[in-house]
Amino acid sequence: MIFIGFLLSIAAIGFLCWLLFTLAVFALPFFAGVTAGTWAYGTGAGWLGAIVVGFVAAGLTFGIGQFLLATVRPTWARLLIAAAFVAPAVVAGFHATHGIMKHTMPSETWQTVFSVIGAIAVGIVAFVRITGMAASDPSAGHVSHA
């Protein structure tokens, strides 16, 4: 029985890490959506209105970011846009890793060390995915010779 619990724990941690890496790209749109939804609810929009406003804000944030990455040419500006998406992913990666480490490691120093390593890993993955999505745009990089 203990062996099954151990295997299930490993599987759960693996699934959560995969989910974190997959969803890291959407940390900024998620935060924007939650903030806009909370604001809408506070102004009297109700639950349904807050959910709609949150989804619209999240979609616009992600769409505008992808549009800017596909159209802005200076490298420094593209890096700033990517950094705006990567920074919340790094924060989320730190806290997610720290939450796992608090349950598996008694030393607070090592919890912090591994949390920073997790944050860096999530940040790198988010950066690669964000720049990869912009690079995979079929219209990016093609010049019309009409």
C-alpha positions as YAML, in Angstrom:
chain: A
units: angstrom
residues:
- id: 1
  name: MET
  ca: [0.00, 0.00, 0.00]
- id: 2
  name: ILE
  ca: [2.80, 2.43, 0.83]
- id: 3
  name: PHE
  ca: [4.40, 1.70, -2.53]
- id: 4
  name: ILE
  ca: [1.15, 2.59, -4.35]
- id: 5
  name: GLY
  ca: [0.89, 5.83, -2.37]
- id: 6
  name: PHE
  ca: [4.49, 6.67, -3.27]
- id: 7
  name: LEU
  ca: [3.84, 6.03, -6.97]
- id: 8
  name: LEU
  ca: [0.66, 8.11, -6.88]
- id: 9
  name: SER
  ca: [2.55, 10.95, -5.20]
- id: 10
  name: ILE
  ca: [5.24, 10.87, -7.91]
- id: 11
  name: ALA
  ca: [2.54, 10.81, -10.60]
- id: 12
  name: ALA
  ca: [0.70, 13.73, -8.98]
- id: 13
  name: ILE
  ca: [3.88, 15.81, -8.72]
- id: 14
  name: GLY
  ca: [4.74, 15.00, -12.33]
- id: 15
  name: PHE
  ca: [1.26, 15.99, -13.48]
- id: 16
  name: LEU
  ca: [1.36, 19.25, -11.52]
- id: 17
  name: CYS
  ca: [4.79, 20.11, -12.94]
- id: 18
  name: TRP
  ca: [3.60, 19.38, -16.48]
- id: 19
  name: LEU
  ca: [0.51, 21.53, -15.84]
- id: 20
  name: LEU
  ca: [2.64, 24.34, -14.43]
- id: 21
  name: PHE
  ca: [4.99, 24.31, -17.44]
- id: 22
  name: THR
  ca: [2.07, 24.17, -19.86]
- id: 23
  name: LEU
  ca: [0.10, 26.97, -18.23]
- id: 24
  name: ALA
  ca: [3.06, 29.25, -17.41]
- id: 25
  name: VAL
  ca: [2.55, 31.11, -20.68]
- id: 26
  name: PHE
  ca: [-0.90, 32.13, -19.53]
- id: 27
  name: ALA
  ca: [0.12, 33.55, -16.12]
- id: 28
  name: LEU
  ca: [-0.09, 37.20, -17.25]
- id: 29
  name: PRO
  ca: [-3.45, 36.83, -19.02]
- id: 30
  name: PHE
  ca: [-4.77, 34.88, -16.01]
- id: 31
  name: PHE
  ca: [-3.68, 37.61, -13.59]
- id: 32
  name: ALA
  ca: [-5.16, 40.29, -15.85]
- id: 33
  name: GLY
  ca: [-8.42, 38.36, -16.13]
- id: 34
  name: VAL
  ca: [-8.71, 37.81, -12.39]
- id: 35
  name: THR
  ca: [-7.93, 41.45, -11.68]
- id: 36
  name: ALA
  ca: [-10.46, 42.72, -14.23]
- id: 37
  name: GLY
  ca: [-13.09, 40.23, -13.04]
- id: 38
  name: THR
  ca: [-12.56, 41.24, -9.41]
- id: 39
  name: TRP
  ca: [-12.85, 44.90, -10.37]
- id: 40
  name: ALA
  ca: [-16.03, 44.24, -12.35]
- id: 41
  name: TYR
  ca: [-17.57, 42.31, -9.47]
- id: 42
  name: GLY
  ca: [-16.65, 45.13, -7.08]
- id: 43
  name: THR
  ca: [-18.41, 47.66, -9.30]
- id: 44
  name: GLY
  ca: [-21.65, 45.67, -9.24]
- id: 45
  name: ALA
  ca: [-21.42, 43.55, -12.40]
- id: 46
  name: GLY
  ca: [-22.42, 40.39, -10.55]
- id: 47
  name: TRP
  ca: [-20.86, 36.95, -10.95]
- id: 48
  name: LEU
  ca: [-21.73, 36.47, -14.60]
- id: 49
  name: GLY
  ca: [-20.55, 39.94, -15.59]
- id: 50
  name: ALA
  ca: [-17.31, 39.49, -13.64]
- id: 51
  name: ILE
  ca: [-16.63, 36.17, -15.36]
- id: 52
  name: VAL
  ca: [-17.30, 37.63, -18.81]
- id: 53
  name: VAL
  ca: [-15.12, 40.68, -18.12]
- id: 54
  name: GLY
  ca: [-12.35, 38.42, -16.77]
- id: 55
  name: PHE
  ca: [-12.40, 36.17, -19.84]
- id: 56
  name: VAL
  ca: [-12.42, 39.16, -22.20]
- id: 57
  name: ALA
  ca: [-9.53, 40.81, -20.36]
- id: 58
  name: ALA
  ca: [-7.50, 37.59, -20.34]
- id: 59
  name: GLY
  ca: [-8.16, 36.97, -24.03]
- id: 60
  name: LEU
  ca: [-7.27, 40.53, -24.97]
- id: 61
  name: THR
  ca: [-4.09, 40.42, -22.92]
- id: 62
  name: PHE
  ca: [-2.95, 37.21, -24.58]
- id: 63
  name: GLY
  ca: [-4.03, 38.33, -28.06]
- id: 64
  name: ILE
  ca: [-2.40, 41.74, -27.82]
- id: 65
  name: GLY
  ca: [0.80, 40.16, -26.52]
- id: 66
  name: GLN
  ca: [0.93, 37.69, -29.40]
- id: 67
  name: PHE
  ca: [0.09, 40.43, -31.92]
- id: 68
  name: LEU
  ca: [2.86, 42.65, -30.56]
- id: 69
  name: LEU
  ca: [5.39, 39.82, -30.60]
- id: 70
  name: ALA
  ca: [4.48, 39.07, -34.22]
- id: 71
  name: THR
  ca: [4.58, 42.68, -35.45]
- id: 72
  name: VAL
  ca: [7.19, 44.54, -33.36]
- id: 73
  name: ARG
  ca: [10.61, 44.30, -34.99]
- id: 74
  name: PRO
  ca: [13.20, 45.75, -32.55]
- id: 75
  name: THR
  ca: [14.69, 42.94, -30.49]
- id: 76
  name: TRP
  ca: [14.75, 45.00, -27.31]
- id: 77
  name: ALA
  ca: [11.01, 45.68, -27.60]
- id: 78
  name: ARG
  ca: [10.25, 42.00, -28.24]
- id: 79
  name: LEU
  ca: [12.31, 41.10, -25.16]
- id: 80
  name: LEU
  ca: [10.33, 43.58, -23.07]
- id: 81
  name: ILE
  ca: [7.05, 42.12, -24.29]
- id: 82
  name: ALA
  ca: [8.27, 38.59, -23.57]
- id: 83
  name: ALA
  ca: [9.50, 39.69, -20.14]
- id: 84
  name: ALA
  ca: [6.02, 41.01, -19.34]
- id: 85
  name: PHE
  ca: [4.71, 37.47, -19.90]
- id: 86
  name: VAL
  ca: [7.64, 35.65, -18.30]
- id: 87
  name: ALA
  ca: [7.79, 37.63, -15.02]
- id: 88
  name: PRO
  ca: [4.38, 36.43, -13.70]
- id: 89
  name: ALA
  ca: [5.27, 32.90, -14.81]
- id: 90
  name: VAL
  ca: [8.48, 33.06, -12.76]
- id: 91
  name: VAL
  ca: [6.55, 34.25, -9.68]
- id: 92
  name: ALA
  ca: [3.98, 31.48, -10.15]
- id: 93
  name: GLY
  ca: [6.77, 28.93, -10.65]
- id: 94
  name: PHE
  ca: [8.50, 30.03, -7.46]
- id: 95
  name: HIS
  ca: [5.35, 29.74, -5.38]
- id: 96
  name: ALA
  ca: [4.29, 26.42, -6.91]
- id: 97
  name: THR
  ca: [7.73, 24.90, -6.34]
- id: 98
  name: HIS
  ca: [7.87, 26.34, -2.84]
- id: 99
  name: GLY
  ca: [4.50, 24.79, -2.04]
- id: 100
  name: ILE
  ca: [5.76, 21.37, -3.09]
- id: 101
  name: MET
  ca: [9.10, 21.80, -1.29]
- id: 102
  name: LYS
  ca: [7.42, 22.76, 1.99]
- id: 103
  name: HIS
  ca: [5.88, 19.29, 2.09]
- id: 104
  name: THR
  ca: [8.98, 17.36, 1.09]
- id: 105
  name: MET
  ca: [11.98, 19.20, 2.59]
- id: 106
  name: PRO
  ca: [12.37, 20.38, 6.20]
- id: 107
  name: SER
  ca: [15.18, 22.90, 5.63]
- id: 108
  name: GLU
  ca: [13.90, 26.37, 4.77]
- id: 109
  name: THR
  ca: [17.17, 27.23, 3.06]
- id: 110
  name: TRP
  ca: [16.89, 24.28, 0.69]
- id: 111
  name: GLN
  ca: [13.20, 25.00, 0.16]
- id: 112
  name: THR
  ca: [14.18, 28.46, -1.09]
- id: 113
  name: VAL
  ca: [17.06, 27.14, -3.20]
- id: 114
  name: PHE
  ca: [14.85, 24.62, -4.98]
- id: 115
  name: SER
  ca: [12.06, 27.19, -5.31]
- id: 116
  name: VAL
  ca: [14.43, 29.57, -7.10]
- id: 117
  name: ILE
  ca: [15.59, 26.73, -9.36]
- id: 118
  name: GLY
  ca: [11.94, 25.90, -10.11]
- id: 119
  name: ALA
  ca: [11.19, 29.55, -10.84]
- id: 120
  name: ILE
  ca: [14.10, 29.77, -13.27]
- id: 121
  name: ALA
  ca: [13.01, 26.56, -15.01]
- id: 122
  name: VAL
  ca: [9.43, 27.79, -15.37]
- id: 123
  name: GLY
  ca: [10.68, 31.16, -16.63]
- id: 124
  name: ILE
  ca: [12.86, 29.54, -19.29]
- id: 125
  name: VAL
  ca: [10.03, 27.28, -20.44]
- id: 126
  name: ALA
  ca: [7.59, 30.21, -20.56]
- id: 127
  name: PHE
  ca: [10.08, 32.31, -22.55]
- id: 128
  name: VAL
  ca: [10.69, 29.52, -25.06]
- id: 129
  name: ARG
  ca: [6.96, 28.87, -25.49]
- id: 130
  name: ILE
  ca: [6.04, 32.55, -25.83]
- id: 131
  name: THR
  ca: [8.74, 33.25, -28.39]
- id: 132
  name: GLY
  ca: [7.94, 29.95, -30.12]
- id: 133
  name: MET
  ca: [4.27, 30.88, -30.49]
- id: 134
  name: ALA
  ca: [5.20, 34.20, -32.04]
- id: 135
  name: ALA
  ca: [7.75, 32.55, -34.34]
- id: 136
  name: SER
  ca: [5.25, 29.90, -35.50]
- id: 137
  name: ASP
  ca: [2.91, 32.60, -36.82]
- id: 138
  name: PRO
  ca: [2.72, 31.92, -40.59]
- id: 139
  name: SER
  ca: [2.54, 35.63, -41.44]
- id: 140
  name: ALA
  ca: [5.62, 36.52, -39.39]
- id: 141
  name: GLY
  ca: [8.76, 36.94, -41.42]
- id: 142
  name: HIS
  ca: [7.10, 36.72, -44.85]
- id: 143
  name: VAL
  ca: [7.39, 39.78, -47.04]
- id: 144
  name: SER
  ca: [4.96, 40.24, -49.89]
- id: 145
  name: HIS
  ca: [6.62, 41.01, -53.21]
- id: 146
  name: ALA
  ca: [3.49, 42.20, -54.98]
...
